[in-house]
mmCIF file of C-alpha atoms in Angstrom:
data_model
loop_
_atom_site.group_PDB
_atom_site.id
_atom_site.type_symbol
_atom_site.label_atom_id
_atom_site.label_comp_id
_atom_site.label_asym_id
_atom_site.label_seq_id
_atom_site.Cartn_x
_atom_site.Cartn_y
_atom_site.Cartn_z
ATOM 1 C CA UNK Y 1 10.861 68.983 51.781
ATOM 2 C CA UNK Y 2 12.026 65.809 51.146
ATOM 3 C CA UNK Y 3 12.780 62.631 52.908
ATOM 4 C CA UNK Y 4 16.742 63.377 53.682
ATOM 5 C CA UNK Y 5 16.087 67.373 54.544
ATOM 6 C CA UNK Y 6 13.580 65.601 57.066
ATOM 7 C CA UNK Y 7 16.392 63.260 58.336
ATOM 8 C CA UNK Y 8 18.950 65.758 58.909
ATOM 9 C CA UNK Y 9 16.447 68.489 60.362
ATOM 10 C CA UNK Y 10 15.843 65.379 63.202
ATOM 11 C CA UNK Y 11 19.242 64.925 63.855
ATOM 12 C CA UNK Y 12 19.495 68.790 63.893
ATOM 13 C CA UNK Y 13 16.371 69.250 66.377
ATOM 14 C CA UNK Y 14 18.319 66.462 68.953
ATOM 15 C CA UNK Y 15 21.381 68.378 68.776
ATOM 16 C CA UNK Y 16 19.595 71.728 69.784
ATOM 17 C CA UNK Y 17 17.676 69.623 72.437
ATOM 18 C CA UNK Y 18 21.086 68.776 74.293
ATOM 19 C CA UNK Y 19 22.711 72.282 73.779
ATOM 20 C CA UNK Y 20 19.510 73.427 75.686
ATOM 21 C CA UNK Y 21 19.461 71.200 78.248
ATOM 22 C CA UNK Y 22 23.151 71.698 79.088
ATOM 23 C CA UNK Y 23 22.582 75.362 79.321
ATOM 24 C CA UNK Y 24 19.692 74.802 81.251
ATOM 25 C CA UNK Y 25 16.734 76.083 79.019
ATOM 26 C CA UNK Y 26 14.532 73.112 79.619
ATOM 27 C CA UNK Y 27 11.352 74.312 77.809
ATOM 28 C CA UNK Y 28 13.706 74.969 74.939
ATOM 29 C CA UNK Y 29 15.208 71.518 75.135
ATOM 30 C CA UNK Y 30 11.912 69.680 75.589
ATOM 31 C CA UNK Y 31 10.604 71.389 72.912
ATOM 32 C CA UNK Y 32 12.752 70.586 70.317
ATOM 33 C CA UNK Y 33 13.170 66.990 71.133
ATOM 34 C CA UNK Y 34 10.009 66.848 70.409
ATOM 35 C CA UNK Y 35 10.232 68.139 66.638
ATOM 36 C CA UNK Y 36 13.481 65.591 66.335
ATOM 37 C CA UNK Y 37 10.633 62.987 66.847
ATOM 38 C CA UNK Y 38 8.421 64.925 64.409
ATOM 39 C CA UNK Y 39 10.965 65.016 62.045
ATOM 40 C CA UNK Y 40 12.087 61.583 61.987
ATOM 41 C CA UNK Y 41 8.527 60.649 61.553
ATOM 42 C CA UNK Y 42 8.075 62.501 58.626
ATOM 43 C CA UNK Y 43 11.080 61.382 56.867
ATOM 44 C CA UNK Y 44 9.474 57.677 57.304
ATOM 45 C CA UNK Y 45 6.277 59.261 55.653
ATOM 46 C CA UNK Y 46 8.238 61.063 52.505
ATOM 47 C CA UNK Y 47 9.748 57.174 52.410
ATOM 48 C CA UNK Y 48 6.176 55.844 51.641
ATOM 49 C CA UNK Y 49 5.720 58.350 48.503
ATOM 50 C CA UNK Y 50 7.585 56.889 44.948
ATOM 51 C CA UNK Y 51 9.240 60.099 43.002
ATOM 52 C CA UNK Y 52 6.753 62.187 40.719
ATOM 53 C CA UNK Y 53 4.323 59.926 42.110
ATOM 54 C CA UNK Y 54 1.125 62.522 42.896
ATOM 55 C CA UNK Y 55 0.690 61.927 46.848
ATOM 56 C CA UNK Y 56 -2.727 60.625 48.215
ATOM 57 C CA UNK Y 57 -5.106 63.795 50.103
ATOM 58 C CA UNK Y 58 -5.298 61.535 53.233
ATOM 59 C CA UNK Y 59 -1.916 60.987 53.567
ATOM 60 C CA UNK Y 60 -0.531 64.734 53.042
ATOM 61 C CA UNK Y 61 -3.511 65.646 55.428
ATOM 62 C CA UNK Y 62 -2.169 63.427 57.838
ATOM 63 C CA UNK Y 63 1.545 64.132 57.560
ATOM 64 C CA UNK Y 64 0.939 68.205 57.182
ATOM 65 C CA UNK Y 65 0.165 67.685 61.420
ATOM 66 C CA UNK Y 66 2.053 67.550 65.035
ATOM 67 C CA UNK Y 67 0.437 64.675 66.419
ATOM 68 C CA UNK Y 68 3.118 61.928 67.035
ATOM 69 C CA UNK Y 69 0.737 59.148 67.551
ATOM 70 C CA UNK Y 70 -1.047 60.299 64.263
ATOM 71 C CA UNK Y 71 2.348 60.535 62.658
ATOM 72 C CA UNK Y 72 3.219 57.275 63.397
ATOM 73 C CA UNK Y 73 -0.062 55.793 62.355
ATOM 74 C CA UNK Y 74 0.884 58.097 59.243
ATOM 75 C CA UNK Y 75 4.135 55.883 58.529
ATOM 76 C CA UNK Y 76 2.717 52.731 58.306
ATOM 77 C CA UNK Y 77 4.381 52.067 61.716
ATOM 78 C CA UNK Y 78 1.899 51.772 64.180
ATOM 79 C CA UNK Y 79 1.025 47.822 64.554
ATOM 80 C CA UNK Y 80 5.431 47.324 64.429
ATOM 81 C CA UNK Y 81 5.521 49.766 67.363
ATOM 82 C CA UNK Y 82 2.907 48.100 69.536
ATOM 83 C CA UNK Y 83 4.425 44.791 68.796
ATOM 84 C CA UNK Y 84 7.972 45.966 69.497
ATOM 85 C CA UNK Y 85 6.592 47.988 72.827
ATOM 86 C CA UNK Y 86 5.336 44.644 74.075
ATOM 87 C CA UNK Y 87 8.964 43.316 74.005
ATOM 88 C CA UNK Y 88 10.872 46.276 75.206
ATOM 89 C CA UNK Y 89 10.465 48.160 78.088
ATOM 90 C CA UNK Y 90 12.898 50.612 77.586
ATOM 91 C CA UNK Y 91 11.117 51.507 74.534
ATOM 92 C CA UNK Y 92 7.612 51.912 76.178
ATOM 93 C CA UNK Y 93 8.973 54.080 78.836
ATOM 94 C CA UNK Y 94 10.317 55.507 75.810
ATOM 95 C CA UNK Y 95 7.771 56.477 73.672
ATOM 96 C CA UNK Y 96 5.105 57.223 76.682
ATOM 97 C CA UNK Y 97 7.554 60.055 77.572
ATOM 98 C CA UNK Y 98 7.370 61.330 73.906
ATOM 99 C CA UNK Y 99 4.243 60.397 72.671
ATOM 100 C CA UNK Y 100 2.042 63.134 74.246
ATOM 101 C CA UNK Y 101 4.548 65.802 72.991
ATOM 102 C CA UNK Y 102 2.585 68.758 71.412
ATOM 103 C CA UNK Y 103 3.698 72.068 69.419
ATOM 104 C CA UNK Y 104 1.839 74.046 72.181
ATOM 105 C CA UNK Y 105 4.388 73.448 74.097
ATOM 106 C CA UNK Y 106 6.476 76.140 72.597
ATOM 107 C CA UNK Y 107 4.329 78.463 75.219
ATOM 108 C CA UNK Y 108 4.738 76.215 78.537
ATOM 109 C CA UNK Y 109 7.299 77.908 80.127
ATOM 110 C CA UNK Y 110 6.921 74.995 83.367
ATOM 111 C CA UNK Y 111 9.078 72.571 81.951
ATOM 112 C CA UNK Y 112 11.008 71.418 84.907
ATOM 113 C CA UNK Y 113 14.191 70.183 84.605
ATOM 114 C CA UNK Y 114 13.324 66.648 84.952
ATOM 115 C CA UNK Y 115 10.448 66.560 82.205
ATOM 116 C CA UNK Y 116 13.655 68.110 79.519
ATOM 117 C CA UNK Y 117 16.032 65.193 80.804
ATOM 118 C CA UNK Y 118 13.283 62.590 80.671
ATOM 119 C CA UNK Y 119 12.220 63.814 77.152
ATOM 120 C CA UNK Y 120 15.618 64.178 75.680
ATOM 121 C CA UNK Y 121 16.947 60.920 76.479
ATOM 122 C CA UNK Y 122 14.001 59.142 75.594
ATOM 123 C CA UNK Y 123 15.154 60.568 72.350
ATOM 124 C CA UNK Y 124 18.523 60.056 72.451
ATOM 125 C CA UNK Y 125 19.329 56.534 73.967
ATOM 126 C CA UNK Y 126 20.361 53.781 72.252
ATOM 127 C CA UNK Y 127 17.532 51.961 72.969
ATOM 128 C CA UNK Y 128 15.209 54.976 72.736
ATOM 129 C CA UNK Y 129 12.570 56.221 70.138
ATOM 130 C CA UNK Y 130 14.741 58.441 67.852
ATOM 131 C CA UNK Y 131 16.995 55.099 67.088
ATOM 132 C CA UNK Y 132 13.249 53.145 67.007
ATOM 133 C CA UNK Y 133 12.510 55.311 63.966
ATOM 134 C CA UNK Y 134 15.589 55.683 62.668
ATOM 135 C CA UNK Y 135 16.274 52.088 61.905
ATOM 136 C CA UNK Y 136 12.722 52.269 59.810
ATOM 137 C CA UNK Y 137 13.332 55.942 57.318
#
């Protein structure tokens, strides 16, 4: 996959997420927001690799993974995000709703309908995570 396939399968994931959460399938919607975030991270690492450029092990092993925080840390965005969480706290509360997001969570069927709205907009606001990371891939 490549860096745009990434980019549209993020902006793909958030419109799932809401379709979800308006029908009411919360673990669906939480989910899924979750990959958006996933998504849009690994669109800022295929950004980091130069065409027929062979990629380095560590950073495939890293990227080839679900771990946001590890993902971020992937992108080269890490010390930007700390900085920038400092300043905004819409952003913090942003990413401290996302940033423990996990694949396993495809089998939690407790997802309350609170956690789904707290995870998608912390996504989808304009001050949120998803436009975070979208203004860096």
């Amino acid at each position: 996959m490549n860096r745009a396939a990434f980019q549209r399968l993020s902006r793909l994931r958030v419109r799932e997420a809401q379709a979800l959460l308006r029908a009411r399938c919360y673990a669906g919607a939480y989910y899924l927001s979750g990959y958006a975030v996933e998504c849009a991270l690994k669109a800022c690492i295929a950004k980091l690799v130069r065409r027929y450029d062979f990629p380095d092990k560590r950073l495939t092993e890293q990227a080839c993974q679900h771990d946001l925080g590890n993902l971020m840390r992937a992108a080269g965005l890490a010390a930007q995000l700390d900085k920038d969480l400092r300043a905004s706290v819409h952003l913090k509360s942003s990413w401290a709703t996302v940033k423990d997001w996990s694949e396993k969570v495809r089998y939690d069927a407790s997802i309350t309908r609170e956690m789904a709205h707290d995870m998608v907009d912390a996504c989808v606001r304009s001050d949120g995570i998803l436009a975070w990371i979208r203004a860096r891939w």
